[in-house]
Amino acid sequence: MSAQKKVAFYTLGCKLNFSETSTIARNFQDEGFTRVDFEEQADIYVINTCSVTDNADKRFKTIVKNALKKNDNAFLIAVGCYAQLKPEELAAVNGVDLVLGATEKFKVTDYINDLSKNDLGEVHSCEIEEADFYVGSYSIGDRTRAFLKVQDGCDYKCTYCTIPLARGISRSDTLENVLKNAKEISERGIKEIVLTGVNIGDYGKGEFGNKKHEHTFYELVQALDKVDGIHRLRISSIEPNLLKDETIEFVSTSNSFVPHFHIPLQSGSDQILKKMKRRYMSDLYVNRVNHIKKTMPNACIGVDVIVGFPGETDEIFLETYKFLSELNISYLHVFTYSERDNTEAASMEGVVPKNVRAKRSKMLRGLSVKKRRAFYESQLGTTHTVLFESENKEGYIHGFTENYVKVKTPWNPNLVNELHKITLTTIDEDGSVRFDWVNQPTEKNVNLSELI
């Protein structure tokens, strides 16, 4: 391939997808391609798909159309979860040339012989049982934060979820490779690493391509805490039954891990949790939250919750609403249940009408706003470290404290990717927090071209 060929990427879905897109992009760059923004004209467009978000197929078609507007002769490739679950469907979309499933996506450059358009998308997807090897990845899309993949796949059989069908069994990166990637990230001057995976608390399983356990998630956390040059480590999302007390206690005294946990709940009703085949009941969840807050009173706790699952009556929904209202948490990610092919829940009785699902979702999003506001108010007057981000948003620079409070101050390029001590003072009308400097930052020469 000539060095002039341009490739662009579009990622749908989770942080894990972003880390994998970055790795695929680096593979292209190693082969001599030039990476450009998706809004630019390119020779190849790669779309990393998601099976979790609703209307995945509609969104995919729109993205394909947008790419073809920029170059109607571009070579279009679909990879990712939706490409594994519904490869023929994506291959039939007008303009798609190549669809790669779970095991093939990291070998994408091997499948590109020439860039001539195909009449029908060519499919290379495995039986998901074959997705039993591990490919490490990390994203370095912005200068302040990287997503580091440590684990892939899931052995859980939640009745609403297609992830095991899309990503295969639970398997982990070797501890040695995770530490190598973390070191590479820190050497690029990136200050924060977010650990990602499908079920990261399951880390260790499949480290050697089988079920043998050499390391645990707790040991991973301990080892990462010793890597030089990493200022912050954040655990992205971890199942409540896999977040052990020893991990919580270690985070509370660690050098780099921040007091921020994102713990999926899905329902506050034990009846619904059983129907979902979750691996805990609501009382275990309460214990986890209480233990975190007792150990780290200023910790931020985010919660995933699904509304409108089959069998969720008004009474059961209100049980979840009350459960979350009384829980000392900081914000919610609310998902409206949507039926997925080849899942148990899709054929369950007690289907909740779509308009009722939407109403419940709105109620919980309203509760999330209140919870976040109450958490921010509880932090006023406290001192934290903020890491500033690289975007100029309407004349302001934003950043996050270690416990995930969003702050803002007038734009100053000198602050980008810098850590500063601040005291939180007031909540702005847009919901972010203003602050006083503990130590006023000194001026420094900055190369503005780096920040654009």
XYZ file of C-alpha atoms in Angstrom:
452
model
C 0.000 0.000 0.000
C 1.270 3.473 -0.773
C 1.846 5.857 2.098
C -0.705 8.300 0.684
C -3.688 6.096 1.503
C -5.900 7.642 4.173
C -7.985 5.783 6.763
C -10.653 7.163 9.119
C -12.423 5.566 12.094
C -15.829 5.883 13.760
C -16.495 4.217 17.119
C -19.913 3.386 18.554
C -20.412 2.191 22.116
C -18.163 1.702 25.084
C -14.683 2.668 26.270
C -13.508 -0.823 25.378
C -14.468 -0.175 21.738
C -12.510 3.096 21.814
C -9.398 1.318 23.105
C -9.727 -1.324 20.374
C -10.275 1.265 17.619
C -7.028 2.951 18.694
C -5.144 -0.333 18.431
C -6.618 -1.101 14.984
C -5.674 2.443 13.887
C -2.074 1.914 15.024
C -2.014 -1.309 12.932
C -3.006 0.735 9.867
C -0.380 3.370 10.634
C 2.263 0.627 10.960
C 1.289 -0.455 7.430
C 1.919 3.060 6.089
C -1.615 4.488 6.132
C -2.282 8.050 7.256
C -5.024 8.412 9.861
C -7.471 11.278 9.272
C -10.614 12.487 11.007
C -13.869 10.744 10.055
C -15.221 14.070 8.773
C -12.433 14.187 6.167
C -12.134 12.430 2.837
C -10.467 9.035 3.208
C -9.748 5.945 1.107
C -10.925 3.591 3.871
C -13.561 4.132 6.577
C -13.627 1.688 9.499
C -16.754 1.638 11.684
C -16.460 -0.111 15.056
C -20.014 -1.184 15.893
C -21.901 -1.777 19.136
C -24.729 -4.183 19.954
C -25.816 -2.549 23.209
C -27.157 0.812 22.043
C -30.652 0.854 20.621
C -31.167 1.382 16.877
C -27.638 0.127 16.183
C -28.526 -0.763 12.592
C -30.096 2.655 11.873
C -27.090 4.490 13.282
C -24.759 2.286 11.259
C -26.589 3.058 7.985
C -26.425 6.805 8.704
C -22.667 6.656 9.381
C -22.105 4.679 6.153
C -24.079 7.277 4.152
C -22.045 10.108 5.687
C -18.783 8.391 4.766
C -19.899 7.798 1.175
C -20.865 11.480 0.834
C -17.220 12.354 1.468
C -15.908 9.715 -0.940
C -18.419 7.562 -2.834
C -15.578 5.273 -3.874
C -14.254 4.716 -0.331
C -13.700 1.176 0.976
C -16.004 0.638 3.972
C -15.235 -1.840 6.754
C -17.503 -2.819 9.683
C -15.964 -4.424 12.782
C -17.020 -4.968 16.403
C -19.911 -6.459 18.331
C -22.743 -5.844 15.852
C -20.488 -7.131 13.056
C -20.122 -10.395 15.001
C -23.820 -10.754 15.844
C -25.390 -9.661 12.530
C -22.632 -9.846 9.886
C -24.936 -10.590 6.933
C -27.187 -7.682 7.875
C -24.287 -5.222 7.868
C -22.800 -6.716 4.685
C -26.106 -6.035 2.907
C -25.976 -2.300 3.702
C -25.296 -0.380 0.503
C -21.635 0.637 0.282
C -20.205 -1.799 2.872
C -17.281 -3.818 1.465
C -15.956 -5.868 4.367
C -17.401 -7.139 7.685
C -15.034 -8.596 10.283
C -16.133 -10.477 13.398
C -14.643 -10.822 16.880
C -11.410 -12.627 16.023
C -10.738 -10.971 12.671
C -10.967 -7.275 13.546
C -7.369 -7.042 14.809
C -6.096 -8.527 11.530
C -8.024 -6.078 9.369
C -5.016 -5.048 7.262
C -4.534 -8.711 6.261
C -7.941 -8.656 4.543
C -7.271 -5.629 2.357
C -5.786 -6.842 -0.921
C -7.031 -3.994 -3.035
C -9.489 -1.229 -2.350
C -11.921 -1.860 -5.190
C -15.570 -1.725 -4.133
C -17.495 -4.982 -3.709
C -21.053 -5.491 -4.979
C -21.883 -7.170 -1.675
C -19.970 -6.905 1.586
C -17.497 -9.728 2.146
C -17.928 -11.392 5.567
C -15.226 -12.935 7.729
C -16.695 -13.879 11.088
C -15.969 -16.849 13.308
C -18.172 -19.013 15.461
C -17.980 -17.122 18.758
C -16.502 -20.211 20.471
C -13.345 -19.507 18.451
C -12.939 -16.090 20.144
C -10.737 -17.522 22.839
C -7.486 -15.595 22.392
C -6.672 -12.180 23.797
C -5.573 -9.014 22.002
C -4.400 -6.205 24.256
C -5.215 -2.625 23.347
C -5.292 0.920 24.622
C -6.540 4.236 23.312
C -4.654 7.489 23.379
C -7.235 9.669 21.666
C -6.658 12.722 23.817
C -3.628 13.957 25.685
C -4.980 13.605 29.219
C -6.550 10.164 29.492
C -6.076 6.679 28.031
C -8.388 3.655 28.081
C -6.374 0.516 28.837
C -8.020 -2.818 28.033
C -7.158 -5.549 30.546
C -9.874 -8.151 29.889
C -12.349 -9.213 27.175
C -15.456 -11.405 26.925
C -17.831 -12.574 29.650
C -18.864 -15.890 31.204
C -22.003 -14.434 32.781
C -25.357 -15.302 31.245
C -27.466 -12.213 31.996
C -30.767 -12.748 30.233
C -30.840 -9.342 28.452
C -27.257 -9.270 27.180
C -25.669 -10.176 23.837
C -22.080 -9.388 24.868
C -21.060 -13.061 25.452
C -22.421 -13.814 21.944
C -20.498 -10.863 20.481
C -17.225 -11.140 22.405
C -16.928 -14.740 23.592
C -15.635 -16.180 26.848
C -13.904 -14.220 29.606
C -10.170 -13.900 28.992
C -7.442 -11.607 30.244
C -4.254 -9.917 29.198
C -1.084 -11.118 30.919
C -0.061 -8.984 33.859
C 3.290 -8.401 32.164
C 1.619 -6.992 29.037
C -0.794 -4.775 31.000
C 2.145 -3.261 32.882
C 4.098 -2.804 29.611
C 1.118 -0.971 28.032
C 0.655 1.171 31.164
C 4.328 2.155 31.019
C 4.046 3.038 27.300
C 1.055 5.245 28.081
C 2.813 7.028 30.950
C 5.863 7.650 28.737
C 3.621 9.592 26.339
C 2.905 12.088 29.104
C -0.686 10.939 29.629
C -1.691 11.550 33.232
C -4.712 9.240 33.665
C -5.416 5.620 32.753
C -8.933 4.165 32.827
C -9.014 0.353 33.123
C -11.545 -1.178 30.736
C -12.879 -4.585 29.758
C -16.205 -6.383 29.469
C -16.039 -7.757 33.018
C -12.801 -6.417 34.530
C -13.406 -7.834 38.003
C -12.993 -11.254 36.350
C -9.402 -10.323 35.461
C -6.962 -13.235 35.596
C -9.258 -15.763 33.983
C -7.904 -16.962 30.638
C -4.549 -15.234 31.121
C -2.909 -18.262 29.486
C -5.653 -19.046 26.958
C -7.366 -21.401 29.406
C -9.259 -21.064 32.673
C -6.095 -21.185 34.774
C -5.773 -18.287 37.197
C -2.351 -16.841 37.791
C -3.427 -13.369 38.910
C -6.547 -11.708 40.308
C -8.022 -8.244 39.791
C -6.716 -7.284 43.241
C -3.181 -8.269 42.215
C -3.546 -6.315 38.968
C -4.533 -3.206 40.944
C -1.581 -3.637 43.305
C 0.893 -4.061 40.419
C -0.408 -1.064 38.435
C -0.126 1.145 41.501
C 3.658 0.666 41.380
C 4.123 1.783 37.725
C 6.198 4.973 37.622
C 4.819 8.030 35.891
C 1.101 7.255 36.217
C -0.620 9.986 38.171
C -4.144 8.556 38.139
C -5.715 5.146 37.664
C -9.490 4.816 37.397
C -11.535 1.588 37.508
C -14.203 2.015 34.817
C -17.009 -0.422 35.627
C -16.924 -3.435 37.933
C -19.587 -5.959 38.945
C -20.648 -5.565 42.605
C -19.979 -9.235 43.395
C -16.415 -8.897 42.035
C -15.570 -5.639 43.806
C -14.037 -7.098 46.940
C -13.448 -5.298 50.254
C -9.683 -5.767 49.835
C -9.783 -3.802 46.542
C -11.859 -1.006 48.102
C -9.443 -0.765 51.024
C -6.408 -0.786 48.716
C -7.847 2.039 46.573
C -8.442 4.109 49.713
C -4.699 4.172 50.498
C -3.169 3.773 47.034
C -0.751 6.143 45.295
C -2.601 6.353 41.995
C -6.096 4.817 42.162
C -8.819 7.440 42.497
C -11.926 7.243 44.734
C -14.383 6.709 41.882
C -16.303 3.488 41.248
C -18.860 2.662 38.583
C -20.899 -0.354 39.711
C -23.721 -1.838 37.586
C -26.928 -2.458 39.564
C -29.530 -2.892 36.772
C -32.487 -3.153 39.203
C -33.240 -2.437 42.840
C -35.740 -5.324 42.895
C -34.472 -8.791 43.853
C -37.291 -10.299 41.803
C -36.024 -8.593 38.636
C -32.356 -9.290 39.470
C -33.228 -13.009 39.583
C -35.001 -12.780 36.202
C -31.950 -11.003 34.800
C -29.703 -13.795 36.227
C -27.503 -11.256 37.939
C -25.050 -12.733 40.444
C -26.021 -10.749 43.541
C -29.075 -9.417 45.346
C -29.781 -5.803 46.330
C -28.452 -6.203 49.894
C -24.945 -7.042 48.594
C -25.076 -3.857 46.522
C -26.006 -1.786 49.577
C -23.087 -3.344 51.481
C -20.644 -2.396 48.706
C -21.828 1.216 48.601
C -21.745 1.531 52.397
C -18.251 0.029 52.583
C -16.918 2.461 49.949
C -18.486 5.463 51.682
C -17.250 4.377 55.102
C -13.689 3.918 53.765
C -13.722 6.942 51.395
C -16.449 9.445 52.400
C -15.742 11.653 49.351
C -15.822 8.769 46.838
C -17.955 9.122 43.716
C -20.183 6.125 42.918
C -21.890 5.748 39.534
C -24.639 3.207 38.894
C -25.967 1.468 35.748
C -29.694 0.731 35.824
C -32.079 -0.790 33.250
C -35.729 0.285 33.131
C -38.617 -1.533 31.521
C -37.305 -5.095 31.842
C -40.058 -7.712 31.270
C -42.107 -8.149 34.449
C -41.234 -4.692 35.829
C -44.624 -3.518 37.112
C -45.237 0.026 38.401
C -44.738 -1.266 41.966
C -41.440 -2.963 41.103
C -40.187 0.139 39.277
C -41.025 2.283 42.330
C -39.113 -0.222 44.458
C -36.020 0.480 42.284
C -36.663 4.241 42.397
C -36.931 4.211 46.208
C -33.861 1.951 46.511
C -31.762 4.374 44.453
C -33.188 7.475 46.191
C -32.061 6.176 49.579
C -28.644 4.968 48.406
C -25.585 7.198 48.914
C -24.594 7.288 45.224
C -23.473 10.110 42.927
C -25.063 9.615 39.482
C -26.907 7.095 37.292
C -26.429 5.757 33.773
C -29.987 4.856 32.748
C -30.604 2.304 29.989
C -34.064 1.721 28.543
C -34.513 -2.025 28.059
C -34.663 -3.094 24.422
C -35.214 -6.612 23.127
C -32.165 -8.370 21.672
C -32.284 -11.418 19.397
C -31.056 -14.702 20.920
C -31.486 -13.552 24.516
C -33.731 -15.199 27.114
C -35.399 -11.934 28.069
C -36.666 -11.353 24.504
C -39.281 -14.103 24.946
C -40.253 -13.334 28.565
C -43.791 -12.420 29.517
C -44.798 -9.115 31.067
C -43.512 -6.884 28.258
C -43.497 -3.240 29.359
C -44.985 -0.848 26.751
C -42.369 1.404 25.101
C -44.039 4.623 26.277
C -43.941 3.353 29.899
C -40.253 2.464 29.502
C -39.574 6.008 28.242
C -41.472 7.584 31.175
C -39.559 5.500 33.755
C -36.282 6.305 32.061
C -37.067 10.032 32.307
C -37.883 9.687 36.013
C -34.552 7.996 36.758
C -32.615 10.528 34.672
C -34.261 13.242 36.772
C -33.172 11.390 39.916
C -29.629 11.216 38.524
C -29.527 15.021 38.139
C -30.587 15.393 41.787
C -28.032 12.822 42.970
C -25.174 14.474 41.072
C -26.182 17.908 42.418
C -26.314 16.584 45.999
C -22.901 14.938 45.571
C -21.362 18.148 44.168
C -22.885 20.171 47.028
C -21.365 17.736 49.537
C -17.941 18.452 48.016
C -18.054 22.265 48.241
C -15.305 23.559 50.519
C -13.167 20.434 50.037
C -9.732 20.414 48.377
C -8.941 18.150 45.428
C -6.591 17.657 42.509
C -8.006 18.470 39.076
C -6.738 17.218 35.719
C -7.554 19.713 32.959
C -8.692 18.569 29.494
C -7.650 19.847 26.089
C -10.890 21.255 24.690
C -11.841 24.931 24.653
C -15.599 24.870 25.281
C -17.109 28.320 24.760
C -14.150 30.034 26.393
C -13.789 27.611 29.309
C -11.456 24.754 30.151
C -12.971 21.806 32.035
C -11.427 19.124 34.155
C -12.301 16.381 36.614
C -11.222 16.026 40.204
C -9.953 12.619 41.292
C -13.457 11.897 42.644
C -15.074 12.857 39.335
C -16.444 16.332 40.056
C -16.527 18.329 36.809
C -14.984 21.788 37.216
C -14.506 24.783 34.920
C -12.437 27.963 34.687
C -11.762 30.468 31.860
C -9.767 28.890 29.014
C -6.026 28.865 29.521
C -3.949 26.611 27.217
C -1.195 26.414 29.861
C -3.508 24.270 32.000
C -4.065 21.481 29.467
C -2.994 18.061 30.807
C -1.904 19.687 34.067
C -2.772 18.601 37.621
C -3.556 21.363 40.119
C -4.766 21.567 43.721
C -8.079 23.420 44.013
C -10.820 24.077 46.562
C -14.385 23.679 45.269
C -16.512 26.779 45.919
C -19.790 27.094 43.971
C -21.935 25.200 41.475
C -22.376 26.998 38.152
C -25.714 27.224 36.337
C -24.557 24.561 33.833
C -23.964 22.129 36.743
C -20.153 22.224 36.744
C -18.245 23.504 39.761
C -16.152 26.674 40.212
C -13.118 26.713 42.455
C -10.283 28.647 44.078
C -6.654 27.770 43.352
C -4.733 26.358 46.279
C -1.525 27.218 44.391
C -1.949 29.709 41.546
C -0.486 28.066 38.397
C 2.601 29.766 37.013
C 2.775 30.901 33.411
C 4.833 28.721 31.087
C 5.689 28.696 27.415
C 3.317 26.480 25.552
C 3.319 25.238 21.981
C -0.221 26.103 20.902
C -0.045 23.792 17.891
C 0.123 20.847 20.324
C -3.222 21.809 21.804
C -5.214 22.053 18.606
